[in-house]
């Protein structure tokens, strides 16, 4: 009888059930040898020979046979009616190796003895789909290079190896120098073609042990195991620069691109994947800023302002959800009576592990990613509400001053946010001072004039923050509805000894007097500075002499006692860090 023909007899009904149960079904003895195979199993794996007596594990490829044997042993050890033992393996089929899900369970056979039933389902297409989805999740769709997700995983693997072996490595960020002209001049399809060609050139230049990823736009990142000395970095990056300096032929156009490269070294510069990429990116930006078509190895001396920290950015979004941001208030004091007249509102972030994060670190990130709009709206509303509580304690009128960041000021929703804050708090417009830097106004003077006029219509007062340190155009004092000038601490800190600073302060105070503007001097820390400013008609001051940034509770205590002394919670920085403590981008 042909092995491909159904086997009649006592077990015919069971055999029919086996045919319907799966793509390949086997009855096995407790040791895993095939007692009977379904017709479809014979067609796929019999290859013209009976399967009876063959160990089912031998149908699998060599690498998967141990898994099949382990599944058989587990099913044999389990009692009748126990859960199936499931294993995904590749079986041999006429030169192919399709994926099968085998479900193996113990049951009582037709003869009354213990047997195993193995039901197989072909999952080749499912496995291919899952593999494709995994590939899409970890690779760039345009260049098929690893994306940020896979890049992070690869860097962590190299870090782990470096810690075991002691062999350092480097990370290089590669940015195309003139890519925008391709998109603008030839269109997006041409730009995509350039990116694909650049990716292929870079891939061929690097070793198989290196990882090349596209991290967005025209930027690539290369992970270079074992490359960390100056000579090694110079050799590798020289080849990368050379391959991208060669012309690109796109739609009968010859295009020259070039690239700039930044390099960070493990562990010299950083010991985690996020910082390594961030520092390499900073070095690449420095290469672009200082001539392009060159490689720069990260140097703390050249890094400039704090870097955009990806991990800190993620923590910021969590901080919003967890309510980690707080508002502090610095008193603004009348120079003659030394009585608190108002407060400047300052943003603070108390991180659960980092402690107080300086605004100079998180405000620029919030400005870049747009989170500043959410934080600024909250700060404005909360400050207006808090002023009501301050007035109840002081039993007199006060005002609140809130910094407005450039992105907030340019937002289409800013006036709506302002209206909501005033309506929600019941605050009168004249009790609110909105502090704006000179640079913010000069980005788009026409837009600034429109917004400032509408702010003035709501009777909110407008202060120019850090007056004299920005564009210092006297024309905007005439053009814009400004009420207050804030003299930057840079002109106050050396008073009264500095003749130049004294001359500048005198000029600002005289100018404000003739233009009927109020003046607040910032950064006042000594009685001598206060006496100098008071003698020259400066009505308001703020600084460590009359009050450090404080919580609302401490501020209310100061108002209750009508005090102006410097209050400082233990978590606050020392006076030496005052300039960093209150950056002018902070709402």
PDB file of N, CA and C in Angstrom, residues 494-540:
ATOM      1  N   UNK A 494      29.046  95.567  39.429  1.00  0.00           N
ATOM      2  CA  UNK A 494      30.283  96.265  39.772  1.00  0.00           C
ATOM      3  C   UNK A 494      30.043  97.685  40.276  1.00  0.00           C
ATOM      4  N   UNK A 495      28.769  98.032  40.516  1.00  0.00           N
ATOM      5  CA  UNK A 495      28.460  99.351  41.089  1.00  0.00           C
ATOM      6  C   UNK A 495      28.829  99.368  42.572  1.00  0.00           C
ATOM      7  N   UNK A 496      29.156 100.529  43.113  1.00  0.00           N
ATOM      8  CA  UNK A 496      29.298 101.831  42.436  1.00  0.00           C
ATOM      9  C   UNK A 496      30.702 102.092  41.931  1.00  0.00           C
ATOM     10  N   UNK A 497      31.612 101.104  42.046  1.00  0.00           N
ATOM     11  CA  UNK A 497      33.011 101.348  41.714  1.00  0.00           C
ATOM     12  C   UNK A 497      33.236 101.564  40.220  1.00  0.00           C
ATOM     13  N   UNK A 498      32.488 100.857  39.377  1.00  0.00           N
ATOM     14  CA  UNK A 498      32.725 100.938  37.941  1.00  0.00           C
ATOM     15  C   UNK A 498      32.128 102.215  37.340  1.00  0.00           C
ATOM     16  N   UNK A 499      32.975 103.043  36.796  1.00  0.00           N
ATOM     17  CA  UNK A 499      32.511 104.302  36.199  1.00  0.00           C
ATOM     18  C   UNK A 499      31.678 104.027  34.947  1.00  0.00           C
ATOM     19  N   UNK A 500      32.066 103.017  34.149  1.00  0.00           N
ATOM     20  CA  UNK A 500      31.319 102.722  32.924  1.00  0.00           C
ATOM     21  C   UNK A 500      29.920 102.212  33.251  1.00  0.00           C
ATOM     22  N   UNK A 501      29.816 101.277  34.212  1.00  0.00           N
ATOM     23  CA  UNK A 501      28.503 100.778  34.598  1.00  0.00           C
ATOM     24  C   UNK A 501      27.650 101.875  35.202  1.00  0.00           C
ATOM     25  N   UNK A 502      28.271 102.767  35.983  1.00  0.00           N
ATOM     26  CA  UNK A 502      27.544 103.896  36.569  1.00  0.00           C
ATOM     27  C   UNK A 502      26.998 104.808  35.478  1.00  0.00           C
ATOM     28  N   UNK A 503      27.807 105.029  34.443  1.00  0.00           N
ATOM     29  CA  UNK A 503      27.362 105.891  33.341  1.00  0.00           C
ATOM     30  C   UNK A 503      26.195 105.254  32.594  1.00  0.00           C
ATOM     31  N   UNK A 504      26.273 103.925  32.382  1.00  0.00           N
ATOM     32  CA  UNK A 504      25.188 103.229  31.676  1.00  0.00           C
ATOM     33  C   UNK A 504      23.905 103.300  32.493  1.00  0.00           C
ATOM     34  N   UNK A 505      23.997 103.017  33.798  1.00  0.00           N
ATOM     35  CA  UNK A 505      22.800 103.070  34.649  1.00  0.00           C
ATOM     36  C   UNK A 505      22.208 104.465  34.687  1.00  0.00           C
ATOM     37  N   UNK A 506      23.051 105.482  34.771  1.00  0.00           N
ATOM     38  CA  UNK A 506      22.558 106.862  34.766  1.00  0.00           C
ATOM     39  C   UNK A 506      21.821 107.174  33.467  1.00  0.00           C
ATOM     40  N   UNK A 507      22.379 106.689  32.345  1.00  0.00           N
ATOM     41  CA  UNK A 507      21.755 106.955  31.044  1.00  0.00           C
ATOM     42  C   UNK A 507      20.397 106.263  30.945  1.00  0.00           C
ATOM     43  N   UNK A 508      20.325 104.998  31.416  1.00  0.00           N
ATOM     44  CA  UNK A 508      19.062 104.264  31.355  1.00  0.00           C
ATOM     45  C   UNK A 508      18.010 104.924  32.238  1.00  0.00           C
ATOM     46  N   UNK A 509      18.420 105.326  33.433  1.00  0.00           N
ATOM     47  CA  UNK A 509      17.473 105.958  34.359  1.00  0.00           C
ATOM     48  C   UNK A 509      16.997 107.294  33.818  1.00  0.00           C
ATOM     49  N   UNK A 510      17.900 108.052  33.219  1.00  0.00           N
ATOM     50  CA  UNK A 510      17.510 109.346  32.639  1.00  0.00           C
ATOM     51  C   UNK A 510      16.576 109.140  31.457  1.00  0.00           C
ATOM     52  N   UNK A 511      16.885 108.154  30.615  1.00  0.00           N
ATOM     53  CA  UNK A 511      16.036 107.847  29.464  1.00  0.00           C
ATOM     54  C   UNK A 511      14.644 107.432  29.923  1.00  0.00           C
ATOM     55  N   UNK A 512      14.589 106.553  30.917  1.00  0.00           N
ATOM     56  CA  UNK A 512      13.298 106.085  31.426  1.00  0.00           C
ATOM     57  C   UNK A 512      12.481 107.225  32.016  1.00  0.00           C
ATOM     58  N   UNK A 513      13.154 108.131  32.698  1.00  0.00           N
ATOM     59  CA  UNK A 513      12.458 109.270  33.310  1.00  0.00           C
ATOM     60  C   UNK A 513      11.781 110.124  32.249  1.00  0.00           C
ATOM     61  N   UNK A 514      12.476 110.412  31.146  1.00  0.00           N
ATOM     62  CA  UNK A 514      11.915 111.255  30.098  1.00  0.00           C
ATOM     63  C   UNK A 514      10.830 110.533  29.292  1.00  0.00           C
ATOM     64  N   UNK A 515      10.930 109.190  29.239  1.00  0.00           N
ATOM     65  CA  UNK A 515       9.917 108.411  28.504  1.00  0.00           C
ATOM     66  C   UNK A 515       8.809 107.916  29.426  1.00  0.00           C
ATOM     67  N   UNK A 516       8.876 108.314  30.693  1.00  0.00           N
ATOM     68  CA  UNK A 516       7.882 107.929  31.699  1.00  0.00           C
ATOM     69  C   UNK A 516       7.756 106.404  31.809  1.00  0.00           C
ATOM     70  N   UNK A 517       8.922 105.759  31.918  1.00  0.00           N
ATOM     71  CA  UNK A 517       8.977 104.315  32.084  1.00  0.00           C
ATOM     72  C   UNK A 517       9.466 103.981  33.490  1.00  0.00           C
ATOM     73  N   UNK A 518       8.964 102.887  34.052  1.00  0.00           N
ATOM     74  CA  UNK A 518       9.478 102.389  35.320  1.00  0.00           C
ATOM     75  C   UNK A 518      10.776 101.624  35.069  1.00  0.00           C
ATOM     76  N   UNK A 519      11.633 101.570  36.099  1.00  0.00           N
ATOM     77  CA  UNK A 519      12.900 100.854  35.980  1.00  0.00           C
ATOM     78  C   UNK A 519      13.038  99.902  37.164  1.00  0.00           C
ATOM     79  N   UNK A 520      13.410  98.642  36.850  1.00  0.00           N
ATOM     80  CA  UNK A 520      13.743  97.659  37.878  1.00  0.00           C
ATOM     81  C   UNK A 520      15.193  97.246  37.653  1.00  0.00           C
ATOM     82  N   UNK A 521      16.047  97.432  38.672  1.00  0.00           N
ATOM     83  CA  UNK A 521      17.444  97.018  38.573  1.00  0.00           C
ATOM     84  C   UNK A 521      17.564  95.599  39.122  1.00  0.00           C
ATOM     85  N   UNK A 522      18.142  94.704  38.348  1.00  0.00           N
ATOM     86  CA  UNK A 522      18.280  93.299  38.740  1.00  0.00           C
ATOM     87  C   UNK A 522      19.657  93.037  39.344  1.00  0.00           C
ATOM     88  N   UNK A 523      19.732  91.975  40.129  1.00  0.00           N
ATOM     89  CA  UNK A 523      21.016  91.524  40.639  1.00  0.00           C
ATOM     90  C   UNK A 523      21.611  92.386  41.733  1.00  0.00           C
ATOM     91  N   UNK A 524      20.785  93.094  42.496  1.00  0.00           N
ATOM     92  CA  UNK A 524      21.286  93.940  43.582  1.00  0.00           C
ATOM     93  C   UNK A 524      21.636  93.046  44.778  1.00  0.00           C
ATOM     94  N   UNK A 525      22.891  93.088  45.185  1.00  0.00           N
ATOM     95  CA  UNK A 525      23.345  92.193  46.247  1.00  0.00           C
ATOM     96  C   UNK A 525      24.003  92.915  47.416  1.00  0.00           C
ATOM     97  N   UNK A 526      24.258  94.224  47.302  1.00  0.00           N
ATOM     98  CA  UNK A 526      24.912  94.954  48.396  1.00  0.00           C
ATOM     99  C   UNK A 526      24.157  96.238  48.704  1.00  0.00           C
ATOM    100  N   UNK A 527      24.351  96.725  49.926  1.00  0.00           N
ATOM    101  CA  UNK A 527      23.747  97.994  50.338  1.00  0.00           C
ATOM    102  C   UNK A 527      24.308  99.148  49.513  1.00  0.00           C
ATOM    103  N   UNK A 528      25.576  99.050  49.116  1.00  0.00           N
ATOM    104  CA  UNK A 528      26.186 100.116  48.318  1.00  0.00           C
ATOM    105  C   UNK A 528      25.512 100.230  46.957  1.00  0.00           C
ATOM    106  N   UNK A 529      25.206  99.089  46.348  1.00  0.00           N
ATOM    107  CA  UNK A 529      24.493  99.103  45.060  1.00  0.00           C
ATOM    108  C   UNK A 529      23.111  99.714  45.230  1.00  0.00           C
ATOM    109  N   UNK A 530      22.412  99.316  46.298  1.00  0.00           N
ATOM    110  CA  UNK A 530      21.075  99.851  46.564  1.00  0.00           C
ATOM    111  C   UNK A 530      21.115 101.359  46.766  1.00  0.00           C
ATOM    112  N   UNK A 531      22.082 101.839  47.558  1.00  0.00           N
ATOM    113  CA  UNK A 531      22.187 103.277  47.822  1.00  0.00           C
ATOM    114  C   UNK A 531      22.469 104.050  46.545  1.00  0.00           C
ATOM    115  N   UNK A 532      23.335 103.507  45.695  1.00  0.00           N
ATOM    116  CA  UNK A 532      23.653 104.168  44.430  1.00  0.00           C
ATOM    117  C   UNK A 532      22.409 104.301  43.562  1.00  0.00           C
ATOM    118  N   UNK A 533      21.666 103.219  43.420  1.00  0.00           N
ATOM    119  CA  UNK A 533      20.484 103.218  42.560  1.00  0.00           C
ATOM    120  C   UNK A 533      19.383 104.106  43.127  1.00  0.00           C
ATOM    121  N   UNK A 534      19.196 104.069  44.453  1.00  0.00           N
ATOM    122  CA  UNK A 534      18.164 104.896  45.070  1.00  0.00           C
ATOM    123  C   UNK A 534      18.473 106.376  44.882  1.00  0.00           C
ATOM    124  N   UNK A 535      19.743 106.748  45.022  1.00  0.00           N
ATOM    125  CA  UNK A 535      20.143 108.151  44.883  1.00  0.00           C
ATOM    126  C   UNK A 535      19.918 108.666  43.476  1.00  0.00           C
ATOM    127  N   UNK A 536      19.908 107.771  42.516  1.00  0.00           N
ATOM    128  CA  UNK A 536      19.744 108.195  41.124  1.00  0.00           C
ATOM    129  C   UNK A 536      18.332 107.961  40.605  1.00  0.00           C
ATOM    130  N   UNK A 537      17.407 107.702  41.531  1.00  0.00           N
ATOM    131  CA  UNK A 537      16.000 107.673  41.163  1.00  0.00           C
ATOM    132  C   UNK A 537      15.478 106.355  40.664  1.00  0.00           C
ATOM    133  N   UNK A 538      16.226 105.259  40.844  1.00  0.00           N
ATOM    134  CA  UNK A 538      15.712 103.935  40.467  1.00  0.00           C
ATOM    135  C   UNK A 538      14.710 103.499  41.524  1.00  0.00           C
ATOM    136  N   UNK A 539      13.463 103.314  41.132  1.00  0.00           N
ATOM    137  CA  UNK A 539      12.410 103.080  42.113  1.00  0.00           C
ATOM    138  C   UNK A 539      12.343 101.649  42.604  1.00  0.00           C
ATOM    139  N   UNK A 540      12.680 100.658  41.731  1.00  0.00           N
ATOM    140  CA  UNK A 540      12.507  99.254  42.106  1.00  0.00           C
ATOM    141  C   UNK A 540      13.794  98.465  41.901  1.00  0.00           C
TER     142      UNK A 540
END
